[in-house]
PDB file of C-alpha atoms and ligand atoms in Angstrom:
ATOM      1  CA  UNK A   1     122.441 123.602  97.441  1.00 63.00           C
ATOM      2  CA  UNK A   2     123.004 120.509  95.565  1.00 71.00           C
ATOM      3  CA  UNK A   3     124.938 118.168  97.003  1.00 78.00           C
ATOM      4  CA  UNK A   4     128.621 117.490  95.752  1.00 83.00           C
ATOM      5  CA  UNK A   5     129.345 114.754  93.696  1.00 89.00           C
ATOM      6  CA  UNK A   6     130.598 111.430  95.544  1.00 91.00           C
ATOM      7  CA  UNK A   7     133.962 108.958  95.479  1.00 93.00           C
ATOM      8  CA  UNK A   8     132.709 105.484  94.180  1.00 96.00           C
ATOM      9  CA  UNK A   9     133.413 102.021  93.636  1.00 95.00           C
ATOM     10  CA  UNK A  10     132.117 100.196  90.708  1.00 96.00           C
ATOM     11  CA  UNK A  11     131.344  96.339  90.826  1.00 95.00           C
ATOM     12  CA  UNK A  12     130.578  94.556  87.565  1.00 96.00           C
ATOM     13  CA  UNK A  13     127.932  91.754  88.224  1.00 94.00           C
ATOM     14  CA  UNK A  14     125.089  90.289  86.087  1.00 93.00           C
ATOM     15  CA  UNK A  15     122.660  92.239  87.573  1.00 91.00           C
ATOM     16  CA  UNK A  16     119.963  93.622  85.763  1.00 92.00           C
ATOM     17  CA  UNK A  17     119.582  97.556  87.113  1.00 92.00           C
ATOM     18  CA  UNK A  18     122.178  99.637  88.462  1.00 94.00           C
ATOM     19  CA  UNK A  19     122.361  99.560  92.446  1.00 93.00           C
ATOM     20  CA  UNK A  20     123.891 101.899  95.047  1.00 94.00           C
ATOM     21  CA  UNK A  21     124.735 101.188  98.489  1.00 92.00           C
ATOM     22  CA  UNK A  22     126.522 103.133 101.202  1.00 90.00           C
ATOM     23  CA  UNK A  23     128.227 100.606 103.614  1.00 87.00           C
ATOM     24  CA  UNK A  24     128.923 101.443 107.603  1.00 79.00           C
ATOM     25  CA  UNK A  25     131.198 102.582 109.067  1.00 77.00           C
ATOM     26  CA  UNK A  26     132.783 105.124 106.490  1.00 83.00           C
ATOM     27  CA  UNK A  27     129.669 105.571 104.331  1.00 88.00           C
ATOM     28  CA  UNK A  28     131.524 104.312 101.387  1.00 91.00           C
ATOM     29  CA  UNK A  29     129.470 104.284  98.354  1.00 95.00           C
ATOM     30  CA  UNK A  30     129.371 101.444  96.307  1.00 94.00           C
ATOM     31  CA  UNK A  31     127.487 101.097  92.642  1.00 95.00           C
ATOM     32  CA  UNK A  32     126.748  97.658  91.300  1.00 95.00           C
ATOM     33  CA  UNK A  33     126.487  97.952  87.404  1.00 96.00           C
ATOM     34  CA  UNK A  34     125.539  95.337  84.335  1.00 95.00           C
ATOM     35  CA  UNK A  35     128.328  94.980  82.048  1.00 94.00           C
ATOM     36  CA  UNK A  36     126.701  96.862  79.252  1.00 94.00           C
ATOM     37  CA  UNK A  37     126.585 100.216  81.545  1.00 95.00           C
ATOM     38  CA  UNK A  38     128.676 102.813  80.663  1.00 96.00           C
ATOM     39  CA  UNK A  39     131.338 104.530  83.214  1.00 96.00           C
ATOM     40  CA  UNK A  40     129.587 108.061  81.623  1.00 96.00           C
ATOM     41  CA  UNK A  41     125.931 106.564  82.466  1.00 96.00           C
ATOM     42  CA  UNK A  42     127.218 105.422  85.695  1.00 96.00           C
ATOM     43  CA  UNK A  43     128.674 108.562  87.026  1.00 96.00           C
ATOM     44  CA  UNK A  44     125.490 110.081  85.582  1.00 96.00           C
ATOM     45  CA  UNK A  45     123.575 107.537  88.103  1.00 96.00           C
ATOM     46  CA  UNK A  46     125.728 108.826  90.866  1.00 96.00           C
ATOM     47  CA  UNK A  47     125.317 111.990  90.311  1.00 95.00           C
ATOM     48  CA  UNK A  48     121.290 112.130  90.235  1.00 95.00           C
ATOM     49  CA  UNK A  49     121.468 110.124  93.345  1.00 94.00           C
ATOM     50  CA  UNK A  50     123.798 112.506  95.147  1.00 94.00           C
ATOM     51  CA  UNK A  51     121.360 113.737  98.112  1.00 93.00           C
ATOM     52  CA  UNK A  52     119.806 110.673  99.013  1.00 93.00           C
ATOM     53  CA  UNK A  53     123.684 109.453  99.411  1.00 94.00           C
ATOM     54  CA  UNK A  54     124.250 112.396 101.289  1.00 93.00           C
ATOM     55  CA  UNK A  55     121.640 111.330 103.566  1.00 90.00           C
ATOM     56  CA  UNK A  56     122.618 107.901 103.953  1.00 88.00           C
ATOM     57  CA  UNK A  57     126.188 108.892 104.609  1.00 89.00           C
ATOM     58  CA  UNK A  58     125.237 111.687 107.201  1.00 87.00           C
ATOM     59  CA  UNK A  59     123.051 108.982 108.776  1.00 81.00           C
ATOM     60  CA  UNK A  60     125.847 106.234 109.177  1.00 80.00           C
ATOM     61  CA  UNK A  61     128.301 108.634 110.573  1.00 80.00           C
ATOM     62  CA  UNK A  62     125.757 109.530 113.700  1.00 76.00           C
ATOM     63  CA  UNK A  63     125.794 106.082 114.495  1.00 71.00           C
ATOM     64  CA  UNK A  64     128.031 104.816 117.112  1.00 69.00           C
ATOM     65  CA  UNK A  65     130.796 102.367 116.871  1.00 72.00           C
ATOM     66  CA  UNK A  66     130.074  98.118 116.511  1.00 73.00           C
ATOM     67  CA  UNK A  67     130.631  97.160 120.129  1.00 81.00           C
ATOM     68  CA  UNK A  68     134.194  95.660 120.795  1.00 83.00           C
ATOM     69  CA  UNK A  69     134.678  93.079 123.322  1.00 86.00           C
ATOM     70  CA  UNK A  70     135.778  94.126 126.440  1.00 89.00           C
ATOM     71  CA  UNK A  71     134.374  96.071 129.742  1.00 91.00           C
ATOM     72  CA  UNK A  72     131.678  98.251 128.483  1.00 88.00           C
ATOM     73  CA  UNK A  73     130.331  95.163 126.275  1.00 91.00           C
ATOM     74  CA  UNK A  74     130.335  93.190 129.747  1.00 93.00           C
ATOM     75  CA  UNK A  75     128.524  95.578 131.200  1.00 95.00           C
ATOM     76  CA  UNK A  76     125.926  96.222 128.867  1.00 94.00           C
ATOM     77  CA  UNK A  77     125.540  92.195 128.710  1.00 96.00           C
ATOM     78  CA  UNK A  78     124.862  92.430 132.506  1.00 96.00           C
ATOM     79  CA  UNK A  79     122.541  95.127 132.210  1.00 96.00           C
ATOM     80  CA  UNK A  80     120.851  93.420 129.558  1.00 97.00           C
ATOM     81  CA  UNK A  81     120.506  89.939 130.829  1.00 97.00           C
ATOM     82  CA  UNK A  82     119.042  91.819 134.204  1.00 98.00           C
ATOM     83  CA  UNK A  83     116.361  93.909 131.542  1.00 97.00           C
ATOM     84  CA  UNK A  84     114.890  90.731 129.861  1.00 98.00           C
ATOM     85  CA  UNK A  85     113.334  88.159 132.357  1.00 98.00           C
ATOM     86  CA  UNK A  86     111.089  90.562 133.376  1.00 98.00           C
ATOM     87  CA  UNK A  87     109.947  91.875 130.004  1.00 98.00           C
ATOM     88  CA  UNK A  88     109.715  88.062 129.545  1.00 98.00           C
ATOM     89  CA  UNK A  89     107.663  86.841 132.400  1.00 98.00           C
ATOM     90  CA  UNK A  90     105.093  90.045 131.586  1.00 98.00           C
ATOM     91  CA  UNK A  91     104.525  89.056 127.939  1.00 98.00           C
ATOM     92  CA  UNK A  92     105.024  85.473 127.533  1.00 97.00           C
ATOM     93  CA  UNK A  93     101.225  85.289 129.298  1.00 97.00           C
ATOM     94  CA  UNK A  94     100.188  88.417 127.585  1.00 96.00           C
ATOM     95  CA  UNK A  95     101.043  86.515 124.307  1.00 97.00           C
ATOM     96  CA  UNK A  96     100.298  83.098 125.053  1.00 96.00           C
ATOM     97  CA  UNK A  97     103.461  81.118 125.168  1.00 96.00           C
ATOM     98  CA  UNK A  98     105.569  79.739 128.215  1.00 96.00           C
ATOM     99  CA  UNK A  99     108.861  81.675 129.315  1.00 97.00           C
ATOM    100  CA  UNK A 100     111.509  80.508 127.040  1.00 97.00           C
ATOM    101  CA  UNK A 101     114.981  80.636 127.833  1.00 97.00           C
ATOM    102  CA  UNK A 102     116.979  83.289 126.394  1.00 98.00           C
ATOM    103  CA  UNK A 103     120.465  83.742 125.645  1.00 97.00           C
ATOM    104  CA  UNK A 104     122.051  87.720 124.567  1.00 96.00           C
ATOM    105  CA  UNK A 105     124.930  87.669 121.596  1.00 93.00           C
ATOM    106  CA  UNK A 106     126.412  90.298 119.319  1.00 89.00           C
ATOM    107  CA  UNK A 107     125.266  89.837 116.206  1.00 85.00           C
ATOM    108  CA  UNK A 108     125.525  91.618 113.184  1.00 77.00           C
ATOM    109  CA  UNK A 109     122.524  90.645 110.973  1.00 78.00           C
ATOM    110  CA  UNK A 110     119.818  90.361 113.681  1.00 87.00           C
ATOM    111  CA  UNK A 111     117.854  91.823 116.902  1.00 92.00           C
ATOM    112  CA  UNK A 112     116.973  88.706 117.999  1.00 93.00           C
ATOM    113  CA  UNK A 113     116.331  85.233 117.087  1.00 93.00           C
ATOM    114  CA  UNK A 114     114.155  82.496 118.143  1.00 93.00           C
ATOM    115  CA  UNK A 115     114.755  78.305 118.232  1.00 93.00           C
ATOM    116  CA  UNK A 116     110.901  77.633 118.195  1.00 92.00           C
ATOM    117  CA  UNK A 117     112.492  73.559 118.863  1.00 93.00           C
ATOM    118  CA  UNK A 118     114.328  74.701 121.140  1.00 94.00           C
ATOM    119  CA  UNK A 119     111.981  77.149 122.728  1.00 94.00           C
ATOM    120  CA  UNK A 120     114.982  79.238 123.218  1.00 96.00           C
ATOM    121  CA  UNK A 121     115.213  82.997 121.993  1.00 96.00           C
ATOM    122  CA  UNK A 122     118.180  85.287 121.846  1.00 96.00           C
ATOM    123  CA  UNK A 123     118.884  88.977 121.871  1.00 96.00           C
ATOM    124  CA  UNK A 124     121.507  91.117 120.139  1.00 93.00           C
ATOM    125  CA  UNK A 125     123.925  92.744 122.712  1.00 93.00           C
ATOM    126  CA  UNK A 126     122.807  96.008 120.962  1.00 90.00           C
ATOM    127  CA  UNK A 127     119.852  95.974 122.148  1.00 93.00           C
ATOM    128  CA  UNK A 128     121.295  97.345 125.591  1.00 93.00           C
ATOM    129  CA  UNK A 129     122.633 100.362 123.748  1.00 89.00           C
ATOM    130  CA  UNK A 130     118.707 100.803 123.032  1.00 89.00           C
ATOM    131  CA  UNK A 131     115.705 102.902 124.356  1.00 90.00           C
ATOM    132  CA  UNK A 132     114.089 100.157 127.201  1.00 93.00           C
ATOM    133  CA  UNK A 133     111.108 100.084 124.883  1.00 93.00           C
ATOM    134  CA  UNK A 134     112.904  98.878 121.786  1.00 93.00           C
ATOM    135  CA  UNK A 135     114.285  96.055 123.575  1.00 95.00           C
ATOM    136  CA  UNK A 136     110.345  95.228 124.443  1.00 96.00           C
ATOM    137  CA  UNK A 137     109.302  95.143 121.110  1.00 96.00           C
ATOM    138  CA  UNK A 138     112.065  92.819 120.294  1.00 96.00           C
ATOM    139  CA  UNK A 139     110.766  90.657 123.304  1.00 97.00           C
ATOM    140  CA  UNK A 140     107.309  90.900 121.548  1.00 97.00           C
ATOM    141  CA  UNK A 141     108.505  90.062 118.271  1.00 96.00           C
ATOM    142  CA  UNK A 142     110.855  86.756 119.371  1.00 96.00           C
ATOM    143  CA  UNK A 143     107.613  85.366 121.824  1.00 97.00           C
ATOM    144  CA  UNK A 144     105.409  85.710 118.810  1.00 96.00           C
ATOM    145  CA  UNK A 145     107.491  83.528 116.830  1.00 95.00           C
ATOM    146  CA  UNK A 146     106.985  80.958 119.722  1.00 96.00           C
ATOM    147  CA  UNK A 147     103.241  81.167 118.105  1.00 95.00           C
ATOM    148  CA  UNK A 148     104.249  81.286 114.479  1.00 95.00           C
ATOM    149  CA  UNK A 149     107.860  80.801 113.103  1.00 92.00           C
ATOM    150  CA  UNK A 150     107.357  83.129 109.791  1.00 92.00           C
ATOM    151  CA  UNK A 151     106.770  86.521 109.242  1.00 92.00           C
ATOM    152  CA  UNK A 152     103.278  86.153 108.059  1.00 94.00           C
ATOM    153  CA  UNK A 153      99.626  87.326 108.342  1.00 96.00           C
ATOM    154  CA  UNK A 154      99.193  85.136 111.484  1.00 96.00           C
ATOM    155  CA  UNK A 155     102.366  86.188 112.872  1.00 96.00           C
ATOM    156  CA  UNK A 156     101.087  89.870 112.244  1.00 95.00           C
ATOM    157  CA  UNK A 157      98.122  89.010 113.830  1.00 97.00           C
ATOM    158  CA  UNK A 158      99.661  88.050 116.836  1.00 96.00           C
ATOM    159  CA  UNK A 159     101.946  90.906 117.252  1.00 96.00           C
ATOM    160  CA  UNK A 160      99.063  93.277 116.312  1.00 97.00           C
ATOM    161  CA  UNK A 161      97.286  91.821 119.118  1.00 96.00           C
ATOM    162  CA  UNK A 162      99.968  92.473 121.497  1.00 96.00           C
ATOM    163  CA  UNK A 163     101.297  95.518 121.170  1.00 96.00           C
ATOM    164  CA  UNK A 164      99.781  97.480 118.680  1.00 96.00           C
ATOM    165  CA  UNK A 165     102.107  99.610 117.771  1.00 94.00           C
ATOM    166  CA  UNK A 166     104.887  97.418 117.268  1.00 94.00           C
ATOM    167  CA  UNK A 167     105.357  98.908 113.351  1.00 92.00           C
ATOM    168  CA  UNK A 168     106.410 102.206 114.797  1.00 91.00           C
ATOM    169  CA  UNK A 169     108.693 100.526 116.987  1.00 92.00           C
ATOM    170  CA  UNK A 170     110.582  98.268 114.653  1.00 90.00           C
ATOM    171  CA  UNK A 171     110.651 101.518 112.309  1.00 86.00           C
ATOM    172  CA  UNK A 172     112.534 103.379 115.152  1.00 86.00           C
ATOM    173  CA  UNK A 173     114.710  99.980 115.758  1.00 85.00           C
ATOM    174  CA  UNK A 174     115.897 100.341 112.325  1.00 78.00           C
ATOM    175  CA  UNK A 175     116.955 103.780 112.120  1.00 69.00           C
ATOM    176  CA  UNK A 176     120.005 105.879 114.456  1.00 53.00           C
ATOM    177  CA  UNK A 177     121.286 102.591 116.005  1.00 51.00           C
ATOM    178  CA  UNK A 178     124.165 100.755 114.950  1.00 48.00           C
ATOM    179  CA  UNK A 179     122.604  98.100 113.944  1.00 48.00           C
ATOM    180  CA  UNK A 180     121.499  99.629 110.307  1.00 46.00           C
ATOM    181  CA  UNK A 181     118.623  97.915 109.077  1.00 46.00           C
ATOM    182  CA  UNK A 182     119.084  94.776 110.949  1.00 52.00           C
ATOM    183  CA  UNK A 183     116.321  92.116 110.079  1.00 55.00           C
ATOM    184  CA  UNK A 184     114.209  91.831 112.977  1.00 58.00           C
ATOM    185  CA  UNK A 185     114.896  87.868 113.139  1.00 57.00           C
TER     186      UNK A 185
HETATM  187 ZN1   ZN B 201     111.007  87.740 113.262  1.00 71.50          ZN
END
């Protein structure tokens, strides 16, 4: 069954190709468009890209809600500033940096980040909404930047030597959680 044709907003940029994007929470669908496209050609657009913005839309909605301020945040923080100086004092040695202090925030654009100066990393709230393992890789990921600030072939190195299969992991970070497609910091 083909799936039915979707509302849409158009935004005229100077953009070279047509674009679609389906925005959290509502799944609204949004088409950025050259000037020189037609309304015709971009409802055509639309409408050849109707299932994959099914997809996308049935995707956002089974993701929870941003987490608000208030008890449950606090307790997730607690639960989450109890999970990590374990997970750090395990792989800090495994990886080959000292323990850095850590800090947890909500954040919208990231799992974690790391202050290499600083030596300080920090960890999206989120994460406590997350399978235990997820949270690890993140761990991973933030002490390897300790080693090498970019996302590069050495820093690729470094997490392939840790934990192996940290591609499947940030794969499974990216997808179901609120969080859509957060960079991984
Ligand atoms: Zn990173």
């Amino acid at each position: 069954m083909p799936s039915p044709m979707p509302d849409y907003v158009v935004t005229r940029k100077r953009v070279k190709n047509l674009r679609i994007t389906v925005k959290p929470p509502a799944g609204e669908v949004r088409v950025t468009a050259p000037a020189f496209v037609s309304e015709r050609a971009i409802r055509d657009f639309v409408a050849s890209r109707a299932e994959w913005i099914a997809k996308h839309q049935a995707r956002i909605a089974l993701q929870p809600a941003p987490l608000e301020p208030g008890p449950d945040a606090n307790r997730l923080r607690r639960e989450l500033r109890r999970a990590i100086p374990p997970l750090l004092a395990e792989w800090a040695p495994r990886v080959g940096v000292p323990i850095p202090d850590f800090t947890i925030r909500r954040m919208t654009t990231r799992w974690g980040t790391c202050n290499v100066r600083a030596r300080r990393v920090t960890f999206n709230l989120e994460l406590a909404r997350r399978e235990p393992e997820l949270l690890e890789y993140v761990v991973v990921h933030e002490l390897a930047h300790l080693i090498e600030s970019g996302h590069n072939q050495r820093f690729y190195a470094v997490m392939d030597r840790a934990l192996p299969d940290w591609r499947l992991k940030r794969k499974a970070l990216n997808h179901g959680g609120i969080a859509r497609d957060l960079a991984d910091g």
